[in-house]
Amino acid sequence: MALPAEDRTAITELVYLHGHLIDGGELNRLDELFTPDVVYDVTDLGQEPLRGIDELRQAALALGDLNPVGHHVTNLVLTEVGADRVRARSKGIGINADGTCGSVTYDDDIVRTRDGWRIAYRRVAARRTPLGRQP
């Protein structure tokens, strides 16, 4: 069964909302993006996975001025993997205050909750070499 257009739109807006809330410092609204028990996997960035919204919020606050000033998401691809479960893959571009930037791939498991679609798992993989080559 194909993912209905209204679900596709809601999930797309969910993924895009992440950058707006983070860049705006609206960390009190992370429950609009994530399940309470979200796993935010940043092991590729040299960190342990963050578990739960509060741990994610605390990590963002601890990073402080080292947070990117702009999180830009593009190239979103959605794949329905089960009833009320979608896999999303997108590209992220982070712009830092000093003008440097970096590229990541986001791999998300998104689930339908009673409050709407939420990210239950996100893996952030840094893009370090061209053409998918391993460093």
Coordinates of N, CA and C in Angstrom, one line a residue:
M1 N 0.8 -1.2 0.0 CA 0.0 0.0 0.0 C 0.9 1.2 0.0
A2 N 0.6 2.2 -0.9 CA 1.4 3.4 -1.0 C 1.1 4.3 0.2
L3 N 2.1 5.0 0.6 CA 1.9 6.0 1.7 C 1.1 7.2 1.2
P4 N -0.1 7.4 1.9 CA -1.0 8.5 1.4 C -0.3 9.9 1.4
A5 N -0.7 10.7 0.5 CA -0.1 12.0 0.3 C -0.1 12.8 1.6
E6 N -1.2 12.8 2.4 CA -1.2 13.6 3.6 C -0.2 13.1 4.6
D7 N 0.1 11.8 4.7 CA 1.2 11.3 5.5 C 2.5 11.7 5.0
R8 N 2.7 11.6 3.7 CA 4.0 12.0 3.1 C 4.3 13.5 3.4
T9 N 3.3 14.3 3.3 CA 3.4 15.7 3.6 C 3.8 16.0 5.0
A10 N 3.1 15.3 5.9 CA 3.3 15.5 7.4 C 4.7 15.0 7.8
I11 N 5.2 13.9 7.2 CA 6.5 13.4 7.5 C 7.6 14.3 6.9
T12 N 7.4 14.8 5.7 CA 8.3 15.8 5.1 C 8.4 17.0 6.0
E13 N 7.3 17.5 6.4 CA 7.3 18.7 7.3 C 8.0 18.4 8.6
L14 N 7.8 17.2 9.2 CA 8.5 16.8 10.4 C 10.0 16.9 10.3
V15 N 10.5 16.3 9.2 CA 11.9 16.2 9.0 C 12.5 17.6 8.8
Y16 N 11.8 18.5 8.1 CA 12.2 19.8 7.8 C 12.1 20.7 9.1
L17 N 11.2 20.4 9.9 CA 11.0 21.3 11.1 C 12.2 21.2 12.0
H18 N 12.9 20.1 12.0 CA 14.1 19.9 12.9 C 15.0 21.1 12.8
G19 N 15.4 21.5 11.6 CA 16.4 22.6 11.5 C 15.8 23.9 12.0
H20 N 14.6 24.2 11.8 CA 14.0 25.4 12.3 C 14.0 25.4 13.8
L21 N 13.6 24.3 14.5 CA 13.5 24.3 15.9 C 14.9 24.4 16.5
I22 N 15.8 23.6 16.0 CA 17.2 23.6 16.6 C 17.9 24.9 16.4
D23 N 17.8 25.5 15.2 CA 18.5 26.7 14.9 C 17.9 27.9 15.6
G24 N 16.6 27.8 15.9 CA 15.9 28.8 16.7 C 16.0 28.6 18.2
G25 N 16.7 27.6 18.6 CA 16.9 27.4 20.0 C 15.7 26.9 20.8
E26 N 14.7 26.4 20.0 CA 13.4 26.0 20.6 C 13.5 24.6 21.1
L27 N 14.4 24.3 22.0 CA 14.7 23.0 22.4 C 13.5 22.4 23.3
N28 N 12.7 23.3 23.8 CA 11.5 22.9 24.6 C 10.4 22.3 23.7
R29 N 10.6 22.3 22.4 CA 9.7 21.8 21.4 C 10.1 20.4 20.8
L30 N 11.2 19.8 21.3 CA 11.7 18.6 20.7 C 10.7 17.5 20.7
D31 N 9.7 17.5 21.6 CA 8.7 16.5 21.6 C 7.8 16.6 20.3
E32 N 7.9 17.7 19.6 CA 7.1 17.8 18.3 C 7.9 17.0 17.2
L33 N 9.1 16.6 17.5 CA 9.9 16.0 16.5 C 10.2 14.5 16.8
F34 N 10.4 14.2 18.1 CA 10.9 12.9 18.5 C 10.0 12.2 19.4
T35 N 10.0 10.9 19.4 CA 9.4 10.1 20.5 C 10.1 10.3 21.8
P36 N 9.4 10.1 22.9 CA 10.1 10.4 24.2 C 11.4 9.5 24.4
D37 N 11.4 8.3 23.8 CA 12.5 7.4 23.9 C 13.5 7.4 22.7
V38 N 13.5 8.5 21.9 CA 14.3 8.5 20.7 C 15.7 8.1 21.0
V39 N 16.3 7.4 20.0 CA 17.7 7.2 20.0 C 18.3 8.0 18.9
Y40 N 19.2 8.9 19.2 CA 19.8 9.9 18.3 C 21.3 9.4 18.2
D41 N 21.6 8.6 17.1 CA 22.9 7.9 17.0 C 23.9 8.8 16.3
V42 N 24.8 9.3 17.1 CA 25.9 10.2 16.6 C 27.3 9.5 16.8
T43 N 27.3 8.2 16.8 CA 28.5 7.5 16.9 C 29.5 7.8 15.8
D44 N 29.0 8.0 14.6 CA 29.9 8.4 13.5 C 30.6 9.7 13.7
L45 N 30.0 10.5 14.6 CA 30.6 11.8 15.0 C 31.5 11.7 16.2
G46 N 31.7 10.5 16.7 CA 32.6 10.2 17.8 C 31.9 10.3 19.2
Q47 N 30.6 10.3 19.2 CA 29.9 10.4 20.5 C 29.1 9.2 20.7
E48 N 28.6 9.0 21.9 CA 27.7 7.9 22.2 C 26.3 8.3 21.8
P49 N 25.5 7.3 21.4 CA 24.1 7.6 21.1 C 23.4 8.3 22.2
L50 N 22.6 9.3 21.8 CA 21.8 10.1 22.8 C 20.4 9.3 22.9
R51 N 20.0 9.1 24.2 CA 18.7 8.4 24.4 C 17.7 9.3 25.1
G52 N 16.6 9.5 24.4 CA 15.6 10.3 25.0 C 15.7 11.8 24.7
I53 N 14.6 12.5 24.8 CA 14.6 13.9 24.4 C 15.4 14.7 25.4
D54 N 15.3 14.4 26.7 CA 16.1 15.2 27.6 C 17.6 15.1 27.4
E55 N 18.1 14.0 27.1 CA 19.5 13.8 26.8 C 19.9 14.5 25.5
L56 N 19.0 14.5 24.5 CA 19.3 15.3 23.3 C 19.3 16.8 23.6
R57 N 18.4 17.2 24.4 CA 18.4 18.7 24.7 C 19.6 19.1 25.5
Q58 N 20.0 18.3 26.4 CA 21.2 18.6 27.3 C 22.5 18.6 26.4
A59 N 22.6 17.7 25.4 CA 23.7 17.7 24.5 C 23.8 18.9 23.7
A60 N 22.7 19.4 23.2 CA 22.6 20.6 22.4 C 23.0 21.8 23.3
L61 N 22.6 21.9 24.5 CA 22.9 23.0 25.4 C 24.4 22.9 25.7
A62 N 24.9 21.7 26.0 CA 26.4 21.5 26.3 C 27.3 22.0 25.1
L63 N 26.8 21.7 23.9 CA 27.6 22.1 22.7 C 27.6 23.6 22.6
G64 N 26.6 24.3 23.1 CA 26.6 25.8 23.1 C 26.9 26.4 21.8
D65 N 27.8 27.3 21.8 CA 28.2 28.1 20.6 C 28.8 27.3 19.5
L66 N 29.1 26.0 19.8 CA 29.7 25.2 18.7 C 28.6 24.5 17.9
N67 N 27.4 24.7 18.3 CA 26.3 24.2 17.4 C 26.3 25.0 16.1
P68 N 25.9 24.3 15.0 CA 25.8 25.0 13.7 C 24.7 26.1 13.9
V69 N 24.9 27.2 13.1 CA 23.9 28.2 13.1 C 22.8 27.9 12.1
G70 N 23.1 26.9 11.2 CA 22.1 26.5 10.2 C 22.1 25.0 9.9
H71 N 21.0 24.4 10.1 CA 20.8 23.0 9.8 C 19.9 23.0 8.6
H72 N 20.4 22.5 7.4 CA 19.6 22.5 6.2 C 19.4 21.1 5.7
V73 N 18.2 20.7 5.5 CA 17.9 19.3 5.1 C 17.4 19.3 3.7
T74 N 17.8 18.3 2.9 CA 17.4 18.2 1.5 C 17.4 16.8 1.1
N75 N 17.0 16.5 -0.2 CA 17.1 15.2 -0.8 C 16.4 14.1 0.1
L76 N 15.2 14.4 0.5 CA 14.4 13.5 1.4 C 13.8 12.4 0.6
V77 N 14.0 11.2 1.0 CA 13.4 10.0 0.4 C 12.7 9.2 1.5
L78 N 11.4 8.9 1.2 CA 10.6 8.2 2.2 C 10.3 6.8 1.7
T79 N 10.4 5.8 2.6 CA 10.0 4.4 2.3 C 9.1 3.9 3.4
E80 N 8.0 3.4 3.0 CA 7.1 2.8 4.0 C 7.6 1.4 4.3
V81 N 7.8 1.1 5.5 CA 8.3 -0.2 5.9 C 7.4 -1.0 6.8
G82 N 6.2 -0.5 7.1 CA 5.2 -1.2 7.8 C 4.1 -0.3 8.2
A83 N 3.1 -0.9 8.8 CA 2.0 -0.1 9.3 C 2.5 0.9 10.3
D84 N 2.2 2.2 10.0 CA 2.6 3.3 10.8 C 4.1 3.4 11.1
R85 N 4.9 3.0 10.1 CA 6.3 3.1 10.2 C 6.9 3.4 8.8
V86 N 7.8 4.5 8.8 CA 8.4 4.9 7.6 C 9.9 5.1 7.8
R87 N 10.7 4.8 6.8 CA 12.1 5.1 6.9 C 12.4 6.3 6.0
A88 N 13.1 7.3 6.6 CA 13.4 8.5 5.8 C 14.9 8.6 5.7
R89 N 15.4 9.0 4.5 CA 16.8 9.3 4.3 C 16.9 10.7 3.7
S90 N 17.8 11.5 4.3 CA 17.9 12.8 3.8 C 19.4 13.3 4.0
K91 N 19.7 14.4 3.3 CA 21.0 14.9 3.4 C 20.9 16.2 4.3
G92 N 21.9 16.4 5.1 CA 22.0 17.6 5.9 C 23.2 18.4 5.7
I93 N 23.1 19.7 5.6 CA 24.2 20.6 5.5 C 24.2 21.5 6.7
G94 N 25.3 21.5 7.5 CA 25.4 22.3 8.7 C 26.4 23.5 8.4
I95 N 25.9 24.7 8.7 CA 26.7 25.9 8.5 C 27.1 26.4 9.9
N96 N 28.4 26.5 10.1 CA 28.9 27.0 11.4 C 29.0 28.5 11.4
A97 N 29.1 29.1 12.6 CA 29.2 30.5 12.8 C 30.4 31.1 12.0
D98 N 31.5 30.3 11.9 CA 32.7 30.8 11.2 C 32.6 30.7 9.7
G99 N 31.5 30.2 9.2 CA 31.3 30.0 7.7 C 31.7 28.6 7.2
T100 N 32.4 27.8 8.0 CA 32.7 26.4 7.6 C 31.4 25.6 7.5
C101 N 31.4 24.5 6.8 CA 30.2 23.7 6.7 C 30.6 22.2 6.7
G102 N 29.6 21.4 6.9 CA 29.8 20.0 6.8 C 28.5 19.3 6.2
S103 N 28.7 18.1 5.8 CA 27.5 17.4 5.2 C 27.3 16.1 5.9
V104 N 26.1 15.7 6.2 CA 25.7 14.5 6.8 C 24.6 13.8 6.0
T105 N 24.4 12.5 6.3 CA 23.2 11.8 5.9 C 22.4 11.5 7.1
Y106 N 21.1 11.7 7.1 CA 20.2 11.4 8.2 C 19.5 10.1 7.8
D107 N 19.5 9.1 8.6 CA 18.7 7.9 8.4 C 17.7 7.8 9.6
D108 N 16.5 8.0 9.3 CA 15.4 8.1 10.4 C 14.4 6.9 10.3
D109 N 14.1 6.5 11.5 CA 12.9 5.6 11.6 C 11.8 6.5 12.2
I110 N 10.7 6.6 11.5 CA 9.6 7.5 11.9 C 8.4 6.7 12.1
V111 N 7.7 6.9 13.2 CA 6.5 6.2 13.6 C 5.3 7.1 13.8
R112 N 4.2 6.5 13.6 CA 2.9 7.3 13.8 C 2.6 7.1 15.3
T113 N 2.4 8.2 16.0 CA 2.0 8.2 17.4 C 0.6 8.8 17.6
R114 N 0.1 8.8 18.8 CA -1.2 9.5 18.9 C -1.1 11.0 18.7
D115 N 0.1 11.5 18.8 CA 0.3 13.0 18.5 C 0.8 13.3 17.1
G116 N 0.8 12.3 16.2 CA 1.3 12.4 14.9 C 2.6 11.7 14.6
W117 N 3.2 11.9 13.5 CA 4.5 11.3 13.2 C 5.6 11.8 14.0
R118 N 6.5 11.0 14.5 CA 7.6 11.4 15.2 C 8.8 10.5 14.9
I119 N 10.0 11.0 15.0 CA 11.3 10.3 14.8 C 11.6 9.5 16.0
A120 N 11.7 8.2 15.8 CA 12.0 7.3 16.9 C 13.5 6.9 17.0
Y121 N 14.1 7.0 15.8 CA 15.6 6.7 15.7 C 16.1 7.6 14.6
R122 N 17.3 8.2 14.9 CA 18.0 9.0 13.8 C 19.5 8.6 13.9
R123 N 20.0 8.2 12.8 CA 21.5 8.0 12.7 C 22.0 9.1 11.8
V124 N 23.1 9.8 12.4 CA 23.7 10.9 11.7 C 25.1 10.4 11.2
A125 N 25.3 10.3 9.9 CA 26.5 9.8 9.3 C 27.2 11.0 8.6
A126 N 28.4 11.3 9.0 CA 29.2 12.4 8.4 C 29.6 12.0 7.0
R127 N 29.6 12.9 6.1 CA 30.1 12.7 4.7 C 31.5 13.3 4.7
R128 N 32.5 12.4 4.5 CA 33.9 12.9 4.6 C 34.7 12.8 3.3
T129 N 34.2 11.9 2.5 CA 34.9 11.7 1.2 C 33.9 11.7 0.1
P130 N 34.3 12.1 -1.1 CA 33.4 12.1 -2.3 C 33.0 10.7 -2.8
L131 N 31.9 10.6 -3.5 CA 31.5 9.4 -4.2 C 31.3 8.2 -3.3
G132 N 31.0 8.4 -2.1 CA 30.7 7.3 -1.2 C 31.9 6.5 -0.7
R133 N 33.1 6.9 -1.1 CA 34.3 6.2 -0.7 C 34.5 6.2 0.8
Q134 N 35.0 5.2 1.4 CA 35.3 5.1 2.8 C 36.7 5.8 3.0
P135 N 36.8 6.5 4.1 CA 38.1 7.2 4.4 C 39.2 6.2 4.7

